[in-house]
Each structure stands twice: as C-alpha cells, then as structure tokens.
CSV table of C-alpha atoms and ligand atoms in Angstrom, one decimal:
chain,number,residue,atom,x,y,z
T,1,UNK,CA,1.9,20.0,24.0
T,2,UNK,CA,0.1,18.5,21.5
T,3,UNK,CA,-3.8,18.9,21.1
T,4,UNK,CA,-6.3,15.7,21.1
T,5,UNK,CA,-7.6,16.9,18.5
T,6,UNK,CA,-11.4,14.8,18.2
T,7,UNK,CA,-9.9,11.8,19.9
T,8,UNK,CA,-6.8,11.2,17.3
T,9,UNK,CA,-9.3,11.3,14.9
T,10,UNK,CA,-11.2,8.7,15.8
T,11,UNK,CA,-14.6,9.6,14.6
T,12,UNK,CA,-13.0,11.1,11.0
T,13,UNK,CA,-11.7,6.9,10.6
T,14,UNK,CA,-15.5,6.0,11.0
T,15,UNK,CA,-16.4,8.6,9.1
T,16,UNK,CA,-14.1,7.3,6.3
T,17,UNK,CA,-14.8,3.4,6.6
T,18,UNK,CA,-18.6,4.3,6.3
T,19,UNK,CA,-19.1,6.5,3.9
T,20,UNK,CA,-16.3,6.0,1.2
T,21,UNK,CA,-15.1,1.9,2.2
T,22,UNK,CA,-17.8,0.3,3.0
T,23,UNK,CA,-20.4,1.9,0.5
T,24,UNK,CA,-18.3,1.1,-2.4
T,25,UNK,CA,-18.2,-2.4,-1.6
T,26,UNK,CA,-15.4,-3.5,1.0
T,27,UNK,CA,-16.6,-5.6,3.5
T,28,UNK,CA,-14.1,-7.7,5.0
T,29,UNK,CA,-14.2,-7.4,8.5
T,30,UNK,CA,-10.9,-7.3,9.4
T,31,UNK,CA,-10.0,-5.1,6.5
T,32,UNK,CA,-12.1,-2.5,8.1
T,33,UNK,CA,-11.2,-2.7,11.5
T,34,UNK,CA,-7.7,-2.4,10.3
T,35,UNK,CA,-9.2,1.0,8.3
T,36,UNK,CA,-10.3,2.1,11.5
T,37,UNK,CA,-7.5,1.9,13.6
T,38,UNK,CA,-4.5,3.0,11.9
T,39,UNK,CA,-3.9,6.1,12.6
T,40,UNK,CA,-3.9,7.4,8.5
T,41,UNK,CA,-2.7,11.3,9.8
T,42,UNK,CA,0.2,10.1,11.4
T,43,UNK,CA,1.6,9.3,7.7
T,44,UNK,CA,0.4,12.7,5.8
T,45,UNK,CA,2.5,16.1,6.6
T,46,UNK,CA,1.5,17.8,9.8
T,47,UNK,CA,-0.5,20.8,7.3
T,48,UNK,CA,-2.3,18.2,5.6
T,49,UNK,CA,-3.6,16.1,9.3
T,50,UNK,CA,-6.7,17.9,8.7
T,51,UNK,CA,-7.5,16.2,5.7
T,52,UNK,CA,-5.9,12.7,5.5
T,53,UNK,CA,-9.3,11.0,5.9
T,54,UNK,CA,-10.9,12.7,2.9
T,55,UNK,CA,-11.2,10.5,0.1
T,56,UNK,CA,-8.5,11.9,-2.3
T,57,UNK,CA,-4.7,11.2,-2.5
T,58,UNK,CA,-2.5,13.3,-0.6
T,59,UNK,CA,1.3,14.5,-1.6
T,60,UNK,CA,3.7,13.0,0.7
T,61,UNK,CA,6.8,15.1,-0.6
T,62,UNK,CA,9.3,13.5,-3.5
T,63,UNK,CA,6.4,13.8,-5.8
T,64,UNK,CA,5.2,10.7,-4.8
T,65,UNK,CA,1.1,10.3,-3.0
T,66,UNK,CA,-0.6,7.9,-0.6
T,67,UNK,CA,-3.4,6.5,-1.9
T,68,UNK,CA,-7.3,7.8,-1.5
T,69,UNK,CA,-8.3,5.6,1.8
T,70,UNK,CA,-11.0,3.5,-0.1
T,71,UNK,CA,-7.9,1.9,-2.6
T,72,UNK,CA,-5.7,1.2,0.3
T,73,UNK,CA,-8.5,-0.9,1.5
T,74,UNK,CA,-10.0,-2.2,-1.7
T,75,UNK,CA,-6.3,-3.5,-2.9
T,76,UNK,CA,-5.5,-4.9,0.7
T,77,UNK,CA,-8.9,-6.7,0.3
T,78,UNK,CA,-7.9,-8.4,-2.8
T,79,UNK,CA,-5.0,-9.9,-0.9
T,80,UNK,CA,-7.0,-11.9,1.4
T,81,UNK,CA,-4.8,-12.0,4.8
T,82,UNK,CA,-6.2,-14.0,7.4
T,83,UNK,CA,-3.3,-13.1,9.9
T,84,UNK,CA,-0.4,-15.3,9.0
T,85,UNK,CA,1.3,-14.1,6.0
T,86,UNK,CA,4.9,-12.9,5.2
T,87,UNK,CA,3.8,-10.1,3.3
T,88,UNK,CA,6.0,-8.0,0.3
T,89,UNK,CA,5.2,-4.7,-0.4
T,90,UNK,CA,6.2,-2.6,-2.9
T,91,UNK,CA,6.5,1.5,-2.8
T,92,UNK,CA,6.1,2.1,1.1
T,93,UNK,CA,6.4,5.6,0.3
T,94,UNK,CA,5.0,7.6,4.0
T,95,UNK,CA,4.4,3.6,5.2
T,96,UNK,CA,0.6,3.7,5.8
T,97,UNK,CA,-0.5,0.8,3.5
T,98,UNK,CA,2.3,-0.9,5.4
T,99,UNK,CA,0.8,-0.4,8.8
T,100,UNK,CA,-2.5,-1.4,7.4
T,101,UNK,CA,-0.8,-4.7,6.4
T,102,UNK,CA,1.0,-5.3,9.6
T,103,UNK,CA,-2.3,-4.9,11.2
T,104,UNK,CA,-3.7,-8.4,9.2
T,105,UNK,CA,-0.7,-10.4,8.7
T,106,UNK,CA,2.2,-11.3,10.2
T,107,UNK,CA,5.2,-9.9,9.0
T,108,UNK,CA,5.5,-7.0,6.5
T,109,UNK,CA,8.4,-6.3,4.5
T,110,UNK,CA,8.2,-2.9,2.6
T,111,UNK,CA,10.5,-1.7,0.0
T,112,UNK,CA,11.2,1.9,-0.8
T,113,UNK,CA,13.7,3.5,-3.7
T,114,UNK,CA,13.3,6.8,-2.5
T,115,UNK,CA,15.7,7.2,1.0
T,116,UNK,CA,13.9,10.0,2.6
T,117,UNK,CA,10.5,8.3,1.9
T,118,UNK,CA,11.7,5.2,3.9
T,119,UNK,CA,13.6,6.7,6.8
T,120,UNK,CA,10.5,8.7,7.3
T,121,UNK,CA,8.3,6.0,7.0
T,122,UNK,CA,10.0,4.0,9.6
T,123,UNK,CA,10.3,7.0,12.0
T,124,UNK,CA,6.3,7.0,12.0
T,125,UNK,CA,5.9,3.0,11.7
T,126,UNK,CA,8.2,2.7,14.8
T,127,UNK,CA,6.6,5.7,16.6
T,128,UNK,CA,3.4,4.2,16.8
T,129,UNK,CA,4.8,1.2,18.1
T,130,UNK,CA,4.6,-1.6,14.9
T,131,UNK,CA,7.2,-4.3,15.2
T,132,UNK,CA,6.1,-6.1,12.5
T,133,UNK,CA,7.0,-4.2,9.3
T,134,UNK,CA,10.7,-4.1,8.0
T,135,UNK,CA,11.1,-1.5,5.6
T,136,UNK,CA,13.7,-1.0,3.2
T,137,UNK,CA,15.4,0.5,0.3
T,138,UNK,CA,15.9,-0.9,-2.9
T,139,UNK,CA,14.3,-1.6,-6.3
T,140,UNK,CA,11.3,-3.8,-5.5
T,141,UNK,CA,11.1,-4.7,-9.1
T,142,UNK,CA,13.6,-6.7,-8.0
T,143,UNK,CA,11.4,-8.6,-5.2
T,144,UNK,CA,13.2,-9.4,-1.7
T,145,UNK,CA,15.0,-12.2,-2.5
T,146,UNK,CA,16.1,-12.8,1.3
T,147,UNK,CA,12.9,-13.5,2.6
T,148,UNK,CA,11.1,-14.5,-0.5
T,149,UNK,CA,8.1,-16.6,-1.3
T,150,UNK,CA,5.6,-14.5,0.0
T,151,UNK,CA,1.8,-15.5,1.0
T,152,UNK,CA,0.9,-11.3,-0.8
T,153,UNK,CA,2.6,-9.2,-2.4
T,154,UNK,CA,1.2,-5.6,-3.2
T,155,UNK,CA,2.5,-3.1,-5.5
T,156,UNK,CA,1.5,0.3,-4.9
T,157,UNK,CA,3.0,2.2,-8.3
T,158,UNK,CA,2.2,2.0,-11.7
T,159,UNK,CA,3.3,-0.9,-13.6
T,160,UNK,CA,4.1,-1.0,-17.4
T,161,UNK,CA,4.3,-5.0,-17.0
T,162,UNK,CA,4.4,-7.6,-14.0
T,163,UNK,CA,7.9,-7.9,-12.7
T,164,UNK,CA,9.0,-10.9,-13.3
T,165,UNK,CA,10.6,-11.8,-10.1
T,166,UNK,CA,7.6,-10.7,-7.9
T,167,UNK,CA,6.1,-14.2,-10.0
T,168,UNK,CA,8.7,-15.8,-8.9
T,169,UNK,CA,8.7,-14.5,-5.0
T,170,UNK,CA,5.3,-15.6,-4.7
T,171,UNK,CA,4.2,-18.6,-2.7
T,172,UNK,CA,2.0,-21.8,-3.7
T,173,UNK,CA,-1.6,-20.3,-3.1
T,174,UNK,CA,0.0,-16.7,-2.5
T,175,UNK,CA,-1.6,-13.5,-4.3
T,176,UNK,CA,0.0,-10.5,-6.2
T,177,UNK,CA,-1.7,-7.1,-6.5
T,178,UNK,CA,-0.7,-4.4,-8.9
T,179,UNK,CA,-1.6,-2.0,-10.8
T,180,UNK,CA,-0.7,-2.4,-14.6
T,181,UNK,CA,-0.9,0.0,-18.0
T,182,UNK,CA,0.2,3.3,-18.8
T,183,UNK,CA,1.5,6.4,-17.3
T,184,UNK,CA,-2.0,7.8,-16.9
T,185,UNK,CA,-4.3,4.8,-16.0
T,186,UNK,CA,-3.8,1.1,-14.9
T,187,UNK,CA,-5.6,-2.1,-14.4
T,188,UNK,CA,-5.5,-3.3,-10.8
T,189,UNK,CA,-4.7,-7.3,-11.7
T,190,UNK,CA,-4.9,-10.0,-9.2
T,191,UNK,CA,-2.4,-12.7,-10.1
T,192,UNK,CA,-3.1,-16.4,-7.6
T,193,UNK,CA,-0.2,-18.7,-7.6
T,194,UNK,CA,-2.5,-22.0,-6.9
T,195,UNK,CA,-1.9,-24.9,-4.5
T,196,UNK,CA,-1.2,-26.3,-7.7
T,197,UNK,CA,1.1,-23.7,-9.1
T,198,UNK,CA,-0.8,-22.4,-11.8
T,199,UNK,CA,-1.2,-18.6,-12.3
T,200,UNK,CA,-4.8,-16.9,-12.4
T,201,UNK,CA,-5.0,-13.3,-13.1
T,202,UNK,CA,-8.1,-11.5,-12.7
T,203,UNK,CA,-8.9,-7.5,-12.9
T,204,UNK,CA,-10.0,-5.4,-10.3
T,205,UNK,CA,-11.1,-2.0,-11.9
T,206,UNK,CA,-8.9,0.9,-13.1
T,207,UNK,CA,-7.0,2.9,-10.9
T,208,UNK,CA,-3.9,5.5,-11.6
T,209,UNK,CA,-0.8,5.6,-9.4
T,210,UNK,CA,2.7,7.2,-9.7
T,211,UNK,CA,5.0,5.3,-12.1
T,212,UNK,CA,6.8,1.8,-10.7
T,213,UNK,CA,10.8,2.7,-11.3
T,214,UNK,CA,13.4,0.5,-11.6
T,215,UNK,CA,15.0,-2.7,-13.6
T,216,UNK,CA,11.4,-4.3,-14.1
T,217,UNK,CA,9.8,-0.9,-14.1
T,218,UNK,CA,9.6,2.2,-16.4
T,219,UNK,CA,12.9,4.1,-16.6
T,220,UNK,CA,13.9,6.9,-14.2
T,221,UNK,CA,15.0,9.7,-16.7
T,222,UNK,CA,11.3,9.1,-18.7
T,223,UNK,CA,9.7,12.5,-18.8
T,224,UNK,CA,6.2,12.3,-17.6
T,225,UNK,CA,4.3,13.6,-20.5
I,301,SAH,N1,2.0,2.7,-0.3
I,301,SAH,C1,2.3,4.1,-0.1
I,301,SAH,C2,2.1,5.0,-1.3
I,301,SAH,C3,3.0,4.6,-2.4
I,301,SAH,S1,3.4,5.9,-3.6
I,301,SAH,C4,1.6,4.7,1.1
I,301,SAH,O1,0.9,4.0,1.7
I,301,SAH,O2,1.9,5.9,1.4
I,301,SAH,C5,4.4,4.9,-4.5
I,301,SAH,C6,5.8,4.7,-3.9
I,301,SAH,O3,6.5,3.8,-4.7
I,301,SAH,C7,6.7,6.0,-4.0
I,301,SAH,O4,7.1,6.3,-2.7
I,301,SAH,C8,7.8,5.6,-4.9
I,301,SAH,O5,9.0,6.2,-4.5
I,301,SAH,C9,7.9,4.1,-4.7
I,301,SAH,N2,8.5,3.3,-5.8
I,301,SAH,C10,8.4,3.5,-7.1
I,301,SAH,N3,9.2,2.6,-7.8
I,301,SAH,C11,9.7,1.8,-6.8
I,301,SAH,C12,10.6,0.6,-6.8
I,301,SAH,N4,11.0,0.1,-8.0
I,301,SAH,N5,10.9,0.1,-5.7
I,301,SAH,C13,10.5,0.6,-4.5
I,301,SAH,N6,9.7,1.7,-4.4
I,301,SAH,C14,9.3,2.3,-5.5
C-alpha cells in the first residue's frame, strides 16, 4: 500500500508557491492555485518524489527535464488564461506543465517527439483523472494543424528561431511563449497576435531549456557541445 506521505504533499506545494513563485513575482491567482494543486510528484520518477518541489529541474529520463516549479508558473503566467482557451503546447515531456494548463483553460493539446515521454505522460495525466489534455506525438515545430488557431501556445524547449507555423496557429488576440537563442541560454519572448492582427513581441528574462528538435527546430544529429 502506498504511504500518505505529508498529505500528497500538500504542504511541500505551499511551501513551493510561497517561497520560490510568489516571491519572485507571480501573482496571478489562478496561476497559483493551479501551482498548488497539481500534484508536481506524480510527473518526476518515484526516487526523485522527494524532491520534485525543490526549485531545480529534475531528469525525467530520455535526457530531457521538467522545468524548476517557479518557470512552469512564470511562463504559464505570461499566457494569460482566463479559462477558456484551446491551448497548444509544445514538449509535454513527463506532462506536468500540461496538467497545469488544463487546470486554467479549457482544452490542452500537448505534443511530444519522444514516444515513451508521451505514453508516460498520458498514463499519469489520465491517472489523476484530467480529461482535458490530448497529448500527442509529433514534431510540434510543425504546430497542430487539426485543431489550430489557438488562444496560447507554449513551447517548453529551446528555440533557435520562432517556428513559423506556431505564427500562423495562433489566434486573433492569442499569445505565444517560447524560449529563443542558443544551445546554452534563451530569451523567453512573448509574441501577441492582436485583435487587429498585428504581432507584438516582448521578452521575459533568460531562461535555458533542452534543445527544440525538429523541421523548424535545431537538427537531431547536432552534437551538444
Ligand atoms: N513541459 C515538460 C518539460 C519539457 S522538456 C514538462 O512539464 O515536463 C522538453 C520536451 O520537449 C522534451 O520532452 C523533448 O522531447 C520535447 N521536444 C523537443 N523538441 C520537440 C518537438 N519538435 N516536438 C515535440 N516535442 C519536442
């Protein structure tokens, strides 16, 4: 049987939201009731439970992280969800920024290149009982043309440059957030489709994630020197 340990963790998520979310500046209300209910261990491997609400990146097997709690809230922040979005994401890698999203919008469609990485994503998603996120694999530098424009889209790999279609899969007054620059280090850049149709694009503050693959993406077989 399986120990409760502290109440699921429930004091280790206020914990978190207190002393590393809402110190360094996140405020939105829902944003951090959403940080305080998803259930951020579920998503790590069962030896790392202990410290999923520490405020570092964890390995979630293929090489590939989740994000330090305070930039999963910080970037779902910047896409201003008020509940009834069709959101894109891209990289759902162990599917927690997804269940954060599914908490604050509507529907969540999540796109993952790496097999394992999805099928064990939607094993936990499903688990604790979302209905709301889709994932799937493919190159999300391609976007999700079926249900495409979306009200957010969030990309949670390193860019070299904005993917082109995720422009283009983004809806009149909809926001893209992603991370752009080098191998080592990237801008996190806002992009606001206006009511208009204009394009904004604002910077967040640096940030370094693993490396965006695909068509619109650095290229597979690039040593990571
Ligand atoms: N959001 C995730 C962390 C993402 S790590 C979480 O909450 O756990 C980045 C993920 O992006 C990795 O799983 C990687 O395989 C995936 N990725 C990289 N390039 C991709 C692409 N072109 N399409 C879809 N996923 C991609």
């Amino acid at each position: 049987m399986e120990h409760d340990r502290d109440n699921n963790f429930t004091s280790a998520r206020e914990w978190m939201v207190e002393s590393q979310i809402k110190r360094r500046g996140v405020s939105d209300p829902r944003v951090l009731k959403a940080m305080r209910t998803v259930q951020r261990h579920r998503f790590v491997p069962r030896h790392l439970w202990d410290q999923a609400y520490n405020d570092y990146p964890l390995p979630i097997g293929e090489n590939q992280t989740i994000s330090q709690p305070y930039i999963v809230a910080m970037m779902t922040e910047a896409l201003e969800l008020v509940g009834t979005e069709k959101v894109l994401e891209i990289g759902a890698g162990s599917g927690y920024q997804a269940a954060v999203l599914a908490e604050l919008a509507k529907e969540v469609y999540s796109i993952e290149r790496i097999p394992s990485l999805a099928h064990s994503a939607e094993a936990v998603l499903k688990n604790l009982g979302y209905t709301n996120v889709h994932v799937i694999v493919a190159d999300g530098t391609l976007g999700w043309p079926p249900e495409s424009p979306y009200d957010a889209i969030i990309v949670t790999a390193g860019a070299p440059q904005v993917p082109q279609p995720l422009i283009e899969q983004l809806a009149l007054g909809g926001r893209l957030v992603i991370p752009v620059g080098d191998r080592y280090s990237q801008n996190l850049t806002r992009i606001r489709r206006t009511p208009e149709g204009d394009l904004k694009t604002e910077y967040l503050g640096g940030c370094r994630f693993v490396k965006l693959i695909g068509a619109h993406g650095w290229k597979a077989e690039e040593p990571d020197y």
